[in-house]
């Protein structure tokens, strides 16, 4: 099923969670980015078009400056994101260039998705970049996004982006194999739900535990993201980015994950 959906999808949005972009000690995981770029390059050779939505700017900022990690003030967090965003893009740029692939950066806010002219511009930029073989890398524009106007988590941002671009598939890479009936980090007997068709009753069936320390959304926003894209007829896969070559394994049906299937319209 996973492989079948991956193979028939041409336009794929991949969201990279903050957990898989960071090492245990809080530094940025270059090995993961290197591996990701290799896998994306393979998918492009298979005829796919890829858009990436990436978290991790704050971790990259802390990793770079080695300070302010405990500051709670918004302006310091935004400053860390501003520093980290550059680091993050430099890492993507350098690893993608090993495969002769260029990247383009799009920093977006909630307001952008509610404004007709802005959405038109965003769509045009996305389509042009992809048509020219360049990989758009999207993140929230933290500098202008104060709490009240923030999308707030990249799960939702990736769902908006997938809808805007008319993607065929959204893949969220987190640090868990998918949605479980309870938080797998705290319950060893948690069971993985591999296929979700009735998303509306899901929240009543499972226990929604906390997100990780750098995670902003947790499982709740991943389910919300699935709702958004399923509504547009786009399926979503939640898979474990900590598994080596996860995208290739999904492609070859060699791993487990959760798939949210959009009902046929
Ligand atoms: P990311 O940074 O990848 O977006 P988050 O920390 O925001 O990751 O969300 C993923 C985390 O959600 C998992 O690592 C897990 O600890 C937690 N979680 C809570 N409840 C569940 C559940 N029912 N199924 C799966 N994960 C859950």
mmCIF file of C-alpha atoms and ligand atoms in Angstrom:
data_model
loop_
_atom_site.group_PDB
_atom_site.id
_atom_site.type_symbol
_atom_site.label_atom_id
_atom_site.label_comp_id
_atom_site.label_asym_id
_atom_site.label_seq_id
_atom_site.Cartn_x
_atom_site.Cartn_y
_atom_site.Cartn_z
ATOM 1 C CA UNK A 1 0.000 0.000 0.000
ATOM 2 C CA UNK A 2 2.726 2.507 1.002
ATOM 3 C CA UNK A 3 4.833 1.627 -1.974
ATOM 4 C CA UNK A 4 1.866 1.734 -4.319
ATOM 5 C CA UNK A 5 0.919 5.241 -3.173
ATOM 6 C CA UNK A 6 4.527 6.467 -3.310
ATOM 7 C CA UNK A 7 4.958 5.098 -6.813
ATOM 8 C CA UNK A 8 1.819 6.599 -8.234
ATOM 9 C CA UNK A 9 2.349 10.038 -6.632
ATOM 10 C CA UNK A 10 4.246 12.499 -8.791
ATOM 11 C CA UNK A 11 4.133 15.619 -6.624
ATOM 12 C CA UNK A 12 5.314 14.896 -3.092
ATOM 13 C CA UNK A 13 5.681 17.267 -0.134
ATOM 14 C CA UNK A 14 8.052 16.005 2.562
ATOM 15 C CA UNK A 15 8.003 17.589 6.016
ATOM 16 C CA UNK A 16 11.051 17.138 8.207
ATOM 17 C CA UNK A 17 10.395 17.296 11.954
ATOM 18 C CA UNK A 18 12.732 18.982 14.386
ATOM 19 C CA UNK A 19 13.446 15.733 16.251
ATOM 20 C CA UNK A 20 15.140 14.080 13.319
ATOM 21 C CA UNK A 21 17.155 17.175 12.463
ATOM 22 C CA UNK A 22 18.846 17.244 15.837
ATOM 23 C CA UNK A 23 21.301 14.966 17.591
ATOM 24 C CA UNK A 24 20.904 13.964 21.243
ATOM 25 C CA UNK A 25 23.246 16.800 22.309
ATOM 26 C CA UNK A 26 21.179 19.449 20.492
ATOM 27 C CA UNK A 27 23.512 19.873 17.545
ATOM 28 C CA UNK A 28 22.239 19.709 13.978
ATOM 29 C CA UNK A 29 22.199 16.235 12.413
ATOM 30 C CA UNK A 30 24.200 16.662 9.211
ATOM 31 C CA UNK A 31 24.202 12.959 8.564
ATOM 32 C CA UNK A 32 20.407 12.976 8.337
ATOM 33 C CA UNK A 33 20.382 15.902 5.892
ATOM 34 C CA UNK A 34 23.011 14.177 3.762
ATOM 35 C CA UNK A 35 20.974 10.958 3.683
ATOM 36 C CA UNK A 36 17.762 12.861 2.954
ATOM 37 C CA UNK A 37 19.306 14.647 -0.017
ATOM 38 C CA UNK A 38 20.533 11.332 -1.409
ATOM 39 C CA UNK A 39 17.031 9.831 -1.143
ATOM 40 C CA UNK A 40 15.325 12.895 -2.624
ATOM 41 C CA UNK A 41 17.786 12.803 -5.512
ATOM 42 C CA UNK A 42 16.767 9.167 -6.120
ATOM 43 C CA UNK A 43 13.062 10.096 -6.097
ATOM 44 C CA UNK A 44 13.684 12.912 -8.585
ATOM 45 C CA UNK A 45 15.430 10.474 -10.901
ATOM 46 C CA UNK A 46 12.329 8.292 -10.610
ATOM 47 C CA UNK A 47 10.319 11.212 -12.030
ATOM 48 C CA UNK A 48 9.010 12.728 -8.791
ATOM 49 C CA UNK A 49 8.701 16.424 -8.017
ATOM 50 C CA UNK A 50 9.599 17.279 -4.441
ATOM 51 C CA UNK A 51 8.863 20.167 -2.079
ATOM 52 C CA UNK A 52 10.417 20.131 1.398
ATOM 53 C CA UNK A 53 8.994 21.749 4.526
ATOM 54 C CA UNK A 54 11.634 21.865 7.214
ATOM 55 C CA UNK A 55 11.656 22.568 10.924
ATOM 56 C CA UNK A 56 14.819 22.858 12.952
ATOM 57 C CA UNK A 57 15.792 26.545 12.621
ATOM 58 C CA UNK A 58 15.814 27.092 16.375
ATOM 59 C CA UNK A 59 17.894 23.971 17.056
ATOM 60 C CA UNK A 60 20.307 24.996 14.334
ATOM 61 C CA UNK A 61 20.495 28.470 15.918
ATOM 62 C CA UNK A 62 21.307 27.058 19.340
ATOM 63 C CA UNK A 63 23.757 24.651 17.793
ATOM 64 C CA UNK A 64 25.514 27.548 16.023
ATOM 65 C CA UNK A 65 25.620 30.117 18.817
ATOM 66 C CA UNK A 66 25.839 27.745 21.763
ATOM 67 C CA UNK A 67 23.770 30.162 23.829
ATOM 68 C CA UNK A 68 20.272 31.478 24.641
ATOM 69 C CA UNK A 69 18.844 27.964 24.679
ATOM 70 C CA UNK A 70 17.036 28.638 27.955
ATOM 71 C CA UNK A 71 15.764 32.114 27.104
ATOM 72 C CA UNK A 72 12.005 32.228 27.082
ATOM 73 C CA UNK A 73 11.634 35.709 25.495
ATOM 74 C CA UNK A 74 10.109 35.677 22.062
ATOM 75 C CA UNK A 75 12.757 38.013 20.622
ATOM 76 C CA UNK A 76 15.562 35.610 21.561
ATOM 77 C CA UNK A 77 13.694 32.667 20.061
ATOM 78 C CA UNK A 78 13.177 34.624 16.873
ATOM 79 C CA UNK A 79 16.833 35.645 16.884
ATOM 80 C CA UNK A 80 17.868 31.992 17.229
ATOM 81 C CA UNK A 81 15.582 31.053 14.314
ATOM 82 C CA UNK A 82 17.045 33.842 12.188
ATOM 83 C CA UNK A 83 20.561 32.525 12.814
ATOM 84 C CA UNK A 84 19.563 28.880 12.501
ATOM 85 C CA UNK A 85 17.610 29.303 9.279
ATOM 86 C CA UNK A 86 20.821 30.289 7.497
ATOM 87 C CA UNK A 87 22.680 27.306 8.943
ATOM 88 C CA UNK A 88 19.901 24.974 7.954
ATOM 89 C CA UNK A 89 19.722 26.240 4.387
ATOM 90 C CA UNK A 90 23.509 26.121 4.078
ATOM 91 C CA UNK A 91 23.388 22.446 5.098
ATOM 92 C CA UNK A 92 20.614 21.605 2.616
ATOM 93 C CA UNK A 93 22.314 23.604 -0.116
ATOM 94 C CA UNK A 94 25.667 21.918 0.363
ATOM 95 C CA UNK A 95 24.290 18.360 0.538
ATOM 96 C CA UNK A 96 21.928 18.843 -2.408
ATOM 97 C CA UNK A 97 24.722 20.322 -4.516
ATOM 98 C CA UNK A 98 26.518 16.947 -4.229
ATOM 99 C CA UNK A 99 23.661 15.700 -6.440
ATOM 100 C CA UNK A 100 23.699 18.786 -8.707
ATOM 101 C CA UNK A 101 20.412 19.961 -7.241
ATOM 102 C CA UNK A 102 19.721 23.597 -6.333
ATOM 103 C CA UNK A 103 17.317 24.753 -3.667
ATOM 104 C CA UNK A 104 15.084 27.810 -3.218
ATOM 105 C CA UNK A 105 13.890 29.139 0.145
ATOM 106 C CA UNK A 106 10.289 30.171 0.901
ATOM 107 C CA UNK A 107 9.530 31.697 4.290
ATOM 108 C CA UNK A 108 5.775 31.898 4.801
ATOM 109 C CA UNK A 109 3.265 33.057 7.393
ATOM 110 C CA UNK A 110 -0.359 32.260 8.110
ATOM 111 C CA UNK A 111 -1.526 35.532 6.544
ATOM 112 C CA UNK A 112 0.076 34.556 3.248
ATOM 113 C CA UNK A 113 -2.356 31.657 2.911
ATOM 114 C CA UNK A 114 -5.396 33.897 3.418
ATOM 115 C CA UNK A 115 -4.443 36.531 0.874
ATOM 116 C CA UNK A 116 -5.430 35.882 -2.713
ATOM 117 C CA UNK A 117 -2.534 37.757 -4.315
ATOM 118 C CA UNK A 118 0.045 36.253 -1.992
ATOM 119 C CA UNK A 119 -1.220 32.710 -2.553
ATOM 120 C CA UNK A 120 -1.093 33.294 -6.282
ATOM 121 C CA UNK A 121 2.512 34.482 -5.992
ATOM 122 C CA UNK A 122 3.414 31.547 -3.774
ATOM 123 C CA UNK A 123 1.862 29.073 -6.205
ATOM 124 C CA UNK A 124 3.647 30.659 -9.150
ATOM 125 C CA UNK A 125 6.993 30.571 -7.366
ATOM 126 C CA UNK A 126 6.496 26.963 -6.280
ATOM 127 C CA UNK A 127 5.484 25.809 -9.749
ATOM 128 C CA UNK A 128 8.331 27.691 -11.427
ATOM 129 C CA UNK A 129 10.990 26.347 -9.070
ATOM 130 C CA UNK A 130 9.751 22.775 -9.404
ATOM 131 C CA UNK A 131 9.363 23.019 -13.188
ATOM 132 C CA UNK A 132 12.978 24.154 -13.356
ATOM 133 C CA UNK A 133 14.155 21.180 -11.271
ATOM 134 C CA UNK A 134 14.861 23.224 -8.148
ATOM 135 C CA UNK A 135 13.688 22.057 -4.749
ATOM 136 C CA UNK A 136 11.631 24.597 -2.799
ATOM 137 C CA UNK A 137 12.353 24.441 0.923
ATOM 138 C CA UNK A 138 9.612 26.003 3.027
ATOM 139 C CA UNK A 139 9.605 27.146 6.651
ATOM 140 C CA UNK A 140 7.525 29.531 8.693
ATOM 141 C CA UNK A 141 8.863 33.079 8.717
ATOM 142 C CA UNK A 142 9.568 33.246 12.432
ATOM 143 C CA UNK A 143 10.797 36.821 12.398
ATOM 144 C CA UNK A 144 7.356 38.214 11.576
ATOM 145 C CA UNK A 145 5.274 35.462 13.145
ATOM 146 C CA UNK A 146 4.457 36.441 16.692
ATOM 147 C CA UNK A 147 2.333 33.962 18.643
ATOM 148 C CA UNK A 148 -1.057 35.401 17.644
ATOM 149 C CA UNK A 149 -0.504 35.183 13.914
ATOM 150 C CA UNK A 150 1.637 32.069 13.784
ATOM 151 C CA UNK A 151 0.700 28.908 11.977
ATOM 152 C CA UNK A 152 2.760 27.606 14.871
ATOM 153 C CA UNK A 153 3.779 24.193 13.656
ATOM 154 C CA UNK A 154 5.166 22.865 10.432
ATOM 155 C CA UNK A 155 2.708 19.964 10.266
ATOM 156 C CA UNK A 156 -0.039 22.463 9.470
ATOM 157 C CA UNK A 157 2.275 24.529 7.267
ATOM 158 C CA UNK A 158 3.130 21.429 5.238
ATOM 159 C CA UNK A 159 -0.565 20.579 4.865
ATOM 160 C CA UNK A 160 -1.337 24.113 3.624
ATOM 161 C CA UNK A 161 1.627 23.922 1.250
ATOM 162 C CA UNK A 162 0.580 20.505 -0.108
ATOM 163 C CA UNK A 163 -2.931 21.832 -0.763
ATOM 164 C CA UNK A 164 -1.645 25.026 -2.370
ATOM 165 C CA UNK A 165 0.641 23.102 -4.723
ATOM 166 C CA UNK A 166 -1.999 20.410 -5.468
ATOM 167 C CA UNK A 167 0.377 17.706 -4.281
ATOM 168 C CA UNK A 168 -0.391 14.015 -4.751
ATOM 169 C CA UNK A 169 1.057 13.016 -1.396
ATOM 170 C CA UNK A 170 2.255 14.541 1.885
ATOM 171 C CA UNK A 171 4.889 12.679 3.919
ATOM 172 C CA UNK A 172 5.637 13.746 7.502
ATOM 173 C CA UNK A 173 8.935 12.452 8.859
ATOM 174 C CA UNK A 174 8.990 12.399 12.644
ATOM 175 C CA UNK A 175 10.733 10.222 15.240
ATOM 176 C CA UNK A 176 7.970 7.604 15.520
ATOM 177 C CA UNK A 177 6.723 4.964 13.081
ATOM 178 C CA UNK A 178 3.284 6.554 12.897
ATOM 179 C CA UNK A 179 0.176 7.090 15.006
ATOM 180 C CA UNK A 180 -0.169 4.750 17.965
ATOM 181 C CA UNK A 181 -3.133 4.076 20.228
ATOM 182 C CA UNK A 182 -1.071 5.786 22.973
ATOM 183 C CA UNK A 183 2.240 7.641 23.214
ATOM 184 C CA UNK A 184 4.885 5.049 22.248
ATOM 185 C CA UNK A 185 7.543 7.000 24.158
ATOM 186 C CA UNK A 186 5.791 6.216 27.430
ATOM 187 C CA UNK A 187 3.956 2.953 26.713
ATOM 188 C CA UNK A 188 5.894 -0.047 25.463
ATOM 189 C CA UNK A 189 2.700 -1.869 24.502
ATOM 190 C CA UNK A 190 1.452 0.975 22.263
ATOM 191 C CA UNK A 191 0.093 -0.336 18.969
ATOM 192 C CA UNK A 192 0.754 1.253 15.586
ATOM 193 C CA UNK A 193 -2.266 2.128 13.461
ATOM 194 C CA UNK A 194 -1.139 1.479 9.894
ATOM 195 C CA UNK A 195 -4.159 2.661 7.964
ATOM 196 C CA UNK A 196 -6.549 5.437 8.923
ATOM 197 C CA UNK A 197 -9.665 6.023 6.920
ATOM 198 C CA UNK A 198 -12.027 7.433 9.505
ATOM 199 C CA UNK A 199 -10.023 10.358 10.771
ATOM 200 C CA UNK A 200 -12.898 12.039 12.598
ATOM 201 C CA UNK A 201 -13.295 9.315 15.198
ATOM 202 C CA UNK A 202 -9.518 8.843 15.596
ATOM 203 C CA UNK A 203 -9.075 11.325 18.464
ATOM 204 C CA UNK A 204 -11.598 9.378 20.524
ATOM 205 C CA UNK A 205 -9.835 6.082 19.859
ATOM 206 C CA UNK A 206 -6.274 7.047 20.747
ATOM 207 C CA UNK A 207 -4.484 8.733 23.612
ATOM 208 C CA UNK A 208 -2.775 11.928 22.525
ATOM 209 C CA UNK A 209 0.414 12.312 24.530
ATOM 210 C CA UNK A 210 2.878 15.170 24.757
ATOM 211 C CA UNK A 211 5.213 16.365 22.028
ATOM 212 C CA UNK A 212 8.999 16.152 22.449
ATOM 213 C CA UNK A 213 11.021 19.043 23.826
ATOM 214 C CA UNK A 214 11.633 20.734 20.473
ATOM 215 C CA UNK A 215 8.464 19.418 18.878
ATOM 216 C CA UNK A 216 5.812 22.084 18.624
ATOM 217 C CA UNK A 217 2.872 20.109 17.392
ATOM 218 C CA UNK A 218 2.976 16.564 18.695
ATOM 219 C CA UNK A 219 0.659 13.957 17.269
ATOM 220 C CA UNK A 220 -2.424 16.200 17.414
ATOM 221 C CA UNK A 221 -1.188 18.597 14.720
ATOM 222 C CA UNK A 222 -0.127 15.638 12.556
ATOM 223 C CA UNK A 223 -3.685 14.343 12.652
ATOM 224 C CA UNK A 224 -4.976 17.848 11.883
ATOM 225 C CA UNK A 225 -2.572 18.036 8.927
ATOM 226 C CA UNK A 226 -3.975 14.753 7.627
ATOM 227 C CA UNK A 227 -7.494 16.183 7.916
ATOM 228 C CA UNK A 228 -6.544 19.249 5.888
ATOM 229 C CA UNK A 229 -4.927 17.337 3.029
ATOM 230 C CA UNK A 230 -7.399 14.423 3.019
ATOM 231 C CA UNK A 231 -10.083 17.031 2.548
ATOM 232 C CA UNK A 232 -8.400 17.950 -0.741
ATOM 233 C CA UNK A 233 -8.127 14.267 -1.709
ATOM 234 C CA UNK A 234 -4.407 14.110 -0.825
ATOM 235 C CA UNK A 235 -3.221 11.099 1.231
ATOM 236 C CA UNK A 236 -0.675 11.556 4.021
ATOM 237 C CA UNK A 237 1.998 9.207 5.355
ATOM 238 C CA UNK A 238 3.481 9.641 8.828
ATOM 239 C CA UNK A 239 6.775 7.760 9.027
ATOM 240 C CA UNK A 240 9.934 7.499 11.100
ATOM 241 C CA UNK A 241 12.741 9.690 9.783
ATOM 242 C CA UNK A 242 15.174 8.062 12.209
ATOM 243 C CA UNK A 243 15.037 4.858 10.173
ATOM 244 C CA UNK A 244 17.890 4.749 7.687
ATOM 245 C CA UNK A 245 16.771 5.405 4.106
ATOM 246 C CA UNK A 246 13.176 5.762 5.225
ATOM 247 C CA UNK A 247 11.951 7.249 1.919
ATOM 248 C CA UNK A 248 13.497 4.394 -0.053
ATOM 249 C CA UNK A 249 12.042 1.881 2.383
ATOM 250 C CA UNK A 250 8.572 3.399 1.981
ATOM 251 C CA UNK A 251 9.084 3.293 -1.772
ATOM 252 C CA UNK A 252 9.967 -0.403 -1.634
ATOM 253 C CA UNK A 253 7.426 -1.402 1.011
ATOM 254 C CA UNK A 254 10.165 -2.301 3.486
ATOM 255 C CA UNK A 255 8.890 -0.462 6.538
ATOM 256 C CA UNK A 256 5.802 0.213 8.580
ATOM 257 C CA UNK A 257 4.163 3.643 8.860
ATOM 258 C CA UNK A 258 0.718 5.199 9.144
ATOM 259 C CA UNK A 259 -1.175 6.133 6.038
ATOM 260 C CA UNK A 260 -4.145 8.468 6.156
ATOM 261 C CA UNK A 261 -6.234 7.732 3.134
ATOM 262 C CA UNK A 262 -8.365 10.383 1.561
ATOM 263 C CA UNK A 263 -11.816 9.101 0.691
ATOM 264 C CA UNK A 264 -12.455 8.952 -3.041
ATOM 265 C CA UNK A 265 -14.373 11.989 -4.239
HETATM 266 P P1 LIG B 1 8.230 16.478 15.234
HETATM 267 O O1 LIG B 1 9.252 17.426 15.781
HETATM 268 O O2 LIG B 1 8.820 15.367 14.412
HETATM 269 O O3 LIG B 1 7.097 17.156 14.533
HETATM 270 P P2 LIG B 1 6.695 16.095 17.729
HETATM 271 O O4 LIG B 1 7.499 15.973 18.985
HETATM 272 O O5 LIG B 1 5.998 17.377 17.480
HETATM 273 O O6 LIG B 1 7.640 15.666 16.504
HETATM 274 O O7 LIG B 1 5.586 14.923 17.691
HETATM 275 C C1 LIG B 1 5.887 13.557 17.698
HETATM 276 C C2 LIG B 1 5.762 12.962 19.105
HETATM 277 O O8 LIG B 1 4.386 12.860 19.487
HETATM 278 C C3 LIG B 1 6.264 11.536 19.219
HETATM 279 O O9 LIG B 1 7.659 11.463 19.357
HETATM 280 C C4 LIG B 1 5.531 11.007 20.450
HETATM 281 O O10 LIG B 1 6.330 11.117 21.603
HETATM 282 C C5 LIG B 1 4.345 11.979 20.623
HETATM 283 N N1 LIG B 1 3.057 11.281 20.702
HETATM 284 C C6 LIG B 1 2.121 11.531 21.626
HETATM 285 N N2 LIG B 1 1.031 10.729 21.486
HETATM 286 C C7 LIG B 1 1.277 9.918 20.437
HETATM 287 C C8 LIG B 1 0.525 8.884 19.777
HETATM 288 N N3 LIG B 1 -0.700 8.509 20.163
HETATM 289 N N4 LIG B 1 1.091 8.283 18.687
HETATM 290 C C9 LIG B 1 2.328 8.669 18.240
HETATM 291 N N5 LIG B 1 3.076 9.650 18.841
HETATM 292 C C10 LIG B 1 2.575 10.271 19.920
#
